[in-house]
Short mmCIF file of C-alpha atoms in Angstrom, two decimals:
data_model
loop_
_atom_site.label_atom_id
_atom_site.label_comp_id
_atom_site.label_asym_id
_atom_site.label_seq_id
_atom_site.Cartn_x
_atom_site.Cartn_y
_atom_site.Cartn_z
CA MET O 1 -13.25 -17.46 -4.13
CA ALA O 2 -10.14 -16.18 -3.00
CA SER O 3 -9.88 -14.49 0.16
CA ILE O 4 -9.61 -10.67 0.28
CA TYR O 5 -7.13 -8.88 2.64
CA HIS O 6 -8.93 -5.69 3.19
CA LEU O 7 -6.52 -2.74 3.42
CA VAL O 8 -6.61 -0.96 6.81
CA ILE O 9 -5.84 2.61 6.18
CA LEU O 10 -7.45 5.86 7.12
CA PHE O 11 -10.71 4.66 8.62
CA SER O 12 -8.41 3.32 11.21
CA LEU O 13 -6.71 6.50 11.49
CA LEU O 14 -9.55 8.52 11.55
CA LEU O 15 -11.43 6.64 14.21
CA LEU O 16 -8.16 6.95 16.17
CA SER O 17 -8.14 10.88 15.62
CA HIS O 18 -11.68 11.10 16.86
CA PHE O 19 -10.99 9.06 20.19
CA SER O 20 -7.80 10.69 20.64
CA CYS O 21 -9.87 14.17 21.33
CA VAL O 22 -11.41 12.57 24.16
CA ALA O 23 -8.92 10.30 25.58
CA SER O 24 -5.81 11.41 27.37
CA THR O 25 -2.00 10.18 26.26
CA ARG O 26 -1.54 8.44 29.07
CA LYS O 27 -4.67 6.16 28.51
CA LEU O 28 -3.39 5.74 24.89
CA THR O 29 -0.04 4.73 26.16
CA ALA O 30 -1.34 2.42 28.40
CA LEU O 31 -3.42 0.94 25.65
CA ALA O 32 -0.23 0.34 23.72
CA GLU O 33 1.52 -1.46 26.67
CA GLN O 34 -1.09 -3.70 27.01
CA HIS O 35 -1.56 -4.60 23.51
CA PRO O 36 1.98 -4.78 21.90
CA LEU O 37 2.25 -5.10 18.18
CA VAL O 38 3.16 -8.36 16.96
CA LEU O 39 2.58 -10.06 13.70
CA LYS O 40 2.44 -13.70 14.13
CA TYR O 41 3.77 -16.17 11.19
CA HIS O 42 1.19 -18.53 10.50
CA ASN O 43 3.83 -21.09 9.08
CA GLY O 44 2.39 -20.60 5.09
CA GLN O 45 4.16 -19.59 1.78
CA LEU O 46 5.51 -16.23 1.51
CA LEU O 47 7.09 -14.73 -1.94
CA ASN O 48 10.68 -14.33 -1.78
CA GLY O 49 13.98 -14.13 -4.00
CA ASN O 50 12.96 -12.18 -7.17
CA VAL O 51 9.54 -11.18 -7.10
CA THR O 52 7.81 -10.08 -10.65
CA VAL O 53 5.18 -7.67 -10.42
CA ASN O 54 2.87 -7.34 -13.22
CA LEU O 55 0.63 -4.30 -13.80
CA VAL O 56 -2.79 -4.44 -15.38
CA TRP O 57 -4.00 -0.50 -15.85
CA TYR O 58 -7.58 -0.37 -16.09
CA GLY O 59 -9.06 2.82 -17.33
CA LYS O 60 -7.10 5.93 -18.61
CA PHE O 61 -3.79 6.87 -17.09
CA SER O 62 -1.41 9.30 -18.83
CA PRO O 63 2.05 8.09 -19.61
CA ILE O 64 3.32 10.30 -16.81
CA GLN O 65 1.22 8.75 -14.21
CA ARG O 66 2.20 5.32 -15.42
CA SER O 67 5.71 6.34 -15.37
CA ILE O 68 5.46 7.43 -11.45
CA VAL O 69 4.19 4.04 -10.59
CA VAL O 70 6.68 2.18 -12.51
CA ASP O 71 9.56 4.32 -11.50
CA PHE O 72 8.26 3.30 -8.01
CA LEU O 73 8.56 -0.23 -8.87
CA LYS O 74 12.07 -0.12 -10.06
CA SER O 75 13.18 1.97 -7.17
CA LEU O 76 12.36 -1.03 -4.53
CA SER O 77 15.54 -2.89 -5.53
CA SER O 78 17.78 -0.29 -6.80
CA ALA O 79 21.04 0.15 -5.02
CA ARG O 80 21.69 3.76 -6.78
CA THR O 81 19.41 6.06 -5.01
CA PRO O 82 20.42 8.21 -2.04
CA PRO O 83 19.35 7.66 1.18
CA PRO O 84 16.94 7.59 2.52
CA SER O 85 15.53 5.77 -0.55
CA VAL O 86 12.90 3.13 -1.43
CA SER O 87 14.80 0.08 -1.51
CA SER O 88 16.03 0.91 2.22
CA TRP O 89 12.39 1.23 3.21
CA TRP O 90 11.88 -2.30 1.21
CA GLN O 91 14.77 -3.94 2.65
CA THR O 92 12.54 -4.13 5.78
CA THR O 93 10.96 -6.89 4.43
CA GLU O 94 14.24 -8.98 4.38
CA ALA O 95 13.49 -9.26 8.25
CA TYR O 96 10.63 -11.58 7.40
CA LYS O 97 11.00 -15.36 7.18
CA GLY O 98 12.63 -15.89 3.54
CA GLY O 99 14.23 -12.44 2.78
CA PRO O 100 15.59 -10.99 0.98
CA ARG O 101 13.31 -9.88 -1.70
CA SER O 102 13.89 -8.33 -4.71
CA VAL O 103 10.96 -6.93 -6.98
CA VAL O 104 11.27 -7.01 -11.11
CA ALA O 105 8.90 -5.12 -12.99
CA GLY O 106 7.35 -7.54 -15.24
CA ASN O 107 4.59 -7.23 -17.86
CA GLN O 108 2.12 -4.16 -18.23
CA VAL O 109 -1.22 -4.88 -19.71
CA LEU O 110 -3.32 -1.66 -20.66
CA ASP O 111 -7.05 -1.94 -21.02
CA GLU O 112 -8.01 1.55 -21.81
CA ASN O 113 -11.39 0.81 -23.19
CA TYR O 114 -12.95 -0.48 -19.74
CA SER O 115 -13.52 -4.27 -21.20
CA LEU O 116 -15.54 -4.90 -18.11
CA GLY O 117 -17.34 -1.88 -17.64
CA LYS O 118 -16.94 0.87 -15.24
CA SER O 119 -18.08 -0.73 -11.82
CA LEU O 120 -16.16 -3.90 -10.59
CA LYS O 121 -16.50 -6.80 -8.16
CA THR O 122 -13.99 -8.66 -6.95
CA PRO O 123 -14.46 -11.51 -9.24
CA GLN O 124 -13.88 -9.27 -12.18
CA VAL O 125 -10.86 -7.78 -10.73
CA ILE O 126 -9.40 -11.01 -10.29
CA SER O 127 -10.24 -12.01 -13.78
CA LEU O 128 -8.20 -8.37 -15.01
CA ALA O 129 -5.31 -9.67 -12.85
CA SER O 130 -5.00 -12.93 -14.65
CA LYS O 131 -4.51 -11.26 -17.89
CA ALA O 132 -1.14 -10.63 -17.09
CA GLY O 133 0.00 -13.81 -17.07
CA ILE O 134 0.13 -16.81 -14.00
CA LYS O 135 3.55 -17.28 -12.89
CA ASN O 136 5.22 -18.34 -9.69
CA ASN O 137 6.64 -16.01 -7.24
CA ALA O 138 4.51 -13.12 -8.93
CA VAL O 139 1.98 -10.37 -8.06
CA ASN O 140 -0.16 -9.07 -10.65
CA VAL O 141 -1.51 -5.82 -9.66
CA VAL O 142 -4.72 -3.88 -11.16
CA LEU O 143 -4.82 -0.32 -11.11
CA THR O 144 -8.06 1.34 -11.74
CA SER O 145 -8.56 4.75 -13.01
CA SER O 146 -10.22 7.72 -11.12
CA ASP O 147 -13.75 7.00 -12.77
CA VAL O 148 -14.08 3.31 -12.07
CA VAL O 149 -16.00 2.36 -9.09
CA VAL O 150 -14.82 -1.05 -7.40
CA ASP O 151 -16.60 -2.93 -5.00
CA GLY O 152 -15.93 -1.71 -1.30
CA PHE O 153 -13.66 1.47 -2.96
CA CYS O 154 -13.84 4.06 -0.27
CA MET O 155 -16.17 2.82 1.72
CA SER O 156 -13.95 0.16 3.37
CA ARG O 157 -10.63 -0.14 1.60
CA CYS O 158 -8.39 1.60 -0.74
CA GLY O 159 -6.76 -1.40 -2.08
CA THR O 160 -6.58 -5.06 -1.34
CA HIS O 161 -4.79 -8.37 -2.08
CA GLY O 162 -5.47 -11.87 -2.47
CA ALA O 163 -5.22 -14.96 -4.54
CA GLY O 164 -6.50 -16.08 -7.65
CA ARG O 165 -6.71 -19.64 -9.02
CA SER O 166 -6.33 -20.78 -12.68
CA LYS O 167 -6.80 -24.22 -13.84
CA GLU O 168 -2.86 -24.63 -13.33
CA SER O 169 -2.55 -23.21 -9.93
CA LYS O 170 -3.16 -20.26 -7.58
CA PHE O 171 -1.64 -17.07 -7.86
CA ALA O 172 -1.24 -13.57 -5.84
CA TYR O 173 -2.95 -10.57 -7.16
CA ALA O 174 -3.55 -7.13 -5.49
CA TRP O 175 -5.80 -4.00 -6.59
CA VAL O 176 -5.45 -0.23 -5.80
CA GLY O 177 -7.67 2.65 -6.98
CA ASN O 178 -7.16 6.29 -7.95
CA SER O 179 -9.24 7.97 -5.43
CA GLU O 180 -8.94 11.66 -6.50
CA SER O 181 -12.30 12.40 -7.76
CA GLN O 182 -14.06 9.75 -5.36
CA CYS O 183 -12.53 10.12 -1.86
CA PRO O 184 -9.08 11.41 -1.80
CA GLY O 185 -9.69 12.49 1.94
CA GLN O 186 -9.53 8.72 2.78
CA CYS O 187 -7.08 7.04 0.49
CA ALA O 188 -4.93 9.97 -0.95
CA TRP O 189 -4.39 11.37 2.63
CA PRO O 190 -1.96 13.01 3.66
CA PHE O 191 -2.24 14.85 0.29
CA HIS O 192 -5.87 15.83 0.85
CA GLN O 193 -7.25 16.90 3.70
CA PRO O 194 -9.25 14.34 5.65
CA ILE O 195 -12.83 13.73 5.93
CA TYR O 196 -12.86 13.59 9.77
CA GLY O 197 -10.58 14.18 12.23
CA PRO O 198 -7.92 17.42 12.40
CA GLN O 199 -8.03 19.41 9.27
CA THR O 200 -4.78 20.33 9.00
CA PRO O 201 -3.35 21.38 5.79
CA PRO O 202 -2.62 18.74 3.43
CA LEU O 203 0.76 18.06 2.48
CA VAL O 204 2.22 18.65 -1.57
CA ALA O 205 2.03 15.42 -3.45
CA PRO O 206 5.93 14.91 -4.41
CA ASN O 207 5.26 13.71 -8.08
CA GLY O 208 2.33 16.64 -8.49
CA ASP O 209 -0.42 14.32 -8.61
CA VAL O 210 -2.66 13.58 -5.50
CA GLY O 211 -4.02 10.47 -7.08
CA VAL O 212 -1.14 8.69 -8.28
CA ASP O 213 1.06 9.77 -5.26
CA GLY O 214 -2.10 8.51 -3.09
CA MET O 215 -2.00 5.19 -5.15
CA VAL O 216 1.69 4.79 -4.11
CA ILE O 217 1.15 4.64 -0.62
CA ASN O 218 -1.51 2.11 -1.02
CA LEU O 219 0.28 0.25 -3.70
CA ALA O 220 3.55 0.36 -1.19
CA THR O 221 0.96 -0.99 1.45
CA VAL O 222 -0.56 -3.85 -0.55
CA LEU O 223 2.78 -5.31 -2.08
CA ALA O 224 4.36 -5.39 1.51
CA GLY O 225 1.35 -7.25 2.52
CA THR O 226 1.40 -9.64 -0.26
CA VAL O 227 5.01 -10.72 -0.13
CA THR O 228 4.81 -11.41 3.71
CA ASN O 229 1.07 -12.95 3.49
CA PRO O 230 0.26 -14.06 0.10
CA PHE O 231 -2.24 -16.66 0.75
CA ASN O 232 -3.71 -15.82 4.15
CA ASN O 233 -1.40 -17.89 6.38
CA GLY O 234 1.80 -15.68 6.67
CA TYR O 235 2.68 -12.54 9.02
CA TYR O 236 -0.33 -11.02 10.24
CA GLN O 237 -2.30 -10.15 13.51
CA GLY O 238 -6.10 -10.34 14.13
CA PRO O 239 -8.86 -12.39 12.04
CA SER O 240 -7.61 -13.82 8.92
CA ASP O 241 -10.13 -12.35 6.85
CA ALA O 242 -9.68 -8.57 7.85
CA PRO O 243 -5.71 -9.01 8.96
CA LEU O 244 -3.33 -6.36 10.03
CA GLU O 245 -0.33 -6.59 7.83
CA ALA O 246 3.38 -5.58 7.38
CA VAL O 247 2.29 -1.81 6.84
CA SER O 248 -1.58 -1.70 7.39
CA ALA O 249 -0.56 -2.50 11.31
CA CYS O 250 0.93 0.68 11.19
CA PRO O 251 -1.80 3.19 9.87
CA GLY O 252 -1.13 6.89 9.08
CA LYS O 253 2.90 7.03 10.00
CA PHE O 254 5.10 8.45 7.74
CA GLY O 255 7.85 10.13 10.03
CA LYS O 256 9.00 10.58 13.41
CA GLY O 257 6.35 11.82 15.77
CA ALA O 258 3.44 10.73 13.93
CA TYR O 259 0.19 10.38 15.68
CA PRO O 260 -3.48 10.20 14.49
CA GLY O 261 -3.80 13.03 12.12
CA TYR O 262 -0.61 13.88 11.89
CA PRO O 263 1.77 12.17 9.36
CA GLY O 264 5.09 12.78 11.32
CA GLU O 265 8.17 14.65 10.45
CA VAL O 266 8.86 14.40 7.05
CA LEU O 267 11.50 15.99 4.26
CA VAL O 268 10.39 18.74 2.16
CA ASP O 269 11.87 19.70 -1.19
CA LYS O 270 13.05 23.15 -1.04
CA THR O 271 12.26 23.77 -4.69
CA THR O 272 8.62 22.64 -5.19
CA GLY O 273 7.53 22.18 -1.43
CA ALA O 274 6.69 18.54 -1.74
CA SER O 275 6.82 16.27 1.16
CA TYR O 276 8.72 13.12 0.77
CA ASN O 277 10.62 10.53 2.54
CA ALA O 278 12.21 8.31 0.02
CA ASN O 279 14.12 8.96 -2.84
CA GLY O 280 13.50 6.90 -6.18
CA VAL O 281 15.22 6.24 -9.63
CA ASN O 282 15.15 8.78 -12.29
CA GLY O 283 14.98 11.56 -9.56
CA ARG O 284 11.67 10.87 -8.38
CA LYS O 285 10.64 10.84 -4.52
CA TYR O 286 7.86 9.22 -2.79
CA LEU O 287 5.98 9.66 0.60
CA LEU O 288 6.02 5.90 2.11
CA PRO O 289 4.31 4.19 5.18
CA ALA O 290 5.95 2.88 8.02
CA MET O 291 6.57 -0.92 7.90
CA TRP O 292 6.36 -3.29 10.89
CA ASP O 293 9.79 -4.47 11.60
CA PRO O 294 10.26 -8.00 13.04
CA LYS O 295 13.59 -7.26 14.42
CA THR O 296 12.22 -4.56 16.78
CA SER O 297 9.01 -5.66 16.79
CA THR O 298 7.79 -1.50 15.99
CA CYS O 299 6.31 0.43 13.14
CA LYS O 300 9.67 1.68 11.25
CA THR O 301 9.74 4.81 9.43
CA LEU O 302 12.51 5.97 6.94
CA VAL O 303 12.67 9.39 8.63
#
């Protein structure tokens, strides 16, 4: 069975939020100084050059919802968007061995009839991912709609990535779920109030869709993790079965001054009131998480 890399998301953030209420800033600072964040390279294969991202849409997604995600993928390697841009966020992956990396939007497979039902386990997710075709230097991403339950969804993860195997070769895959009706306080934060921790008002989703804008955050997380640690022997910190990776090592950080429960200072659209930190193609705006920068060994945010 292929390894699954758990996305360390808001559970870490929420636990930190709880403990921050009883621990002083000085103690937290001391803890950070004692344990510097360094993602070790384990000498394995990385994805670089032109990386094709294929999508498998499982369940019901509207054309607008699909366009939000596809525009995000196209934005990762677009040089025509004003700063701060999605592409400048993705350029941080170039600092990892094997860069630069350009994302190419590939095949899209629609499975609107729930061919495997509405409750999926990991082997079924891998099977769905294989429907997009097996090619080298590609990532097959399964996106599940809000009415689909995936093993571990909401309880320990909002998305995963790992390696599947066909008769010919192994391939990289990822999965992200729409949490709007199941656990938006966990997997769509900061566009929804968290279940635990400080109950600050949620930010306005930049594309007007809490579930899909939350999916973009988690998709960004697993894509960065996939290209820098596709087969469990790339860049990560901690145990290999639950690694901290390029973005999951920096949970809950979106802008300057972020701390547990507070996403940081981000930009606000004057017309819609939506929060964002990255410009994309077709006038899109997105909120993207911090990424660990190997050059500085710090979590880098766009604003």
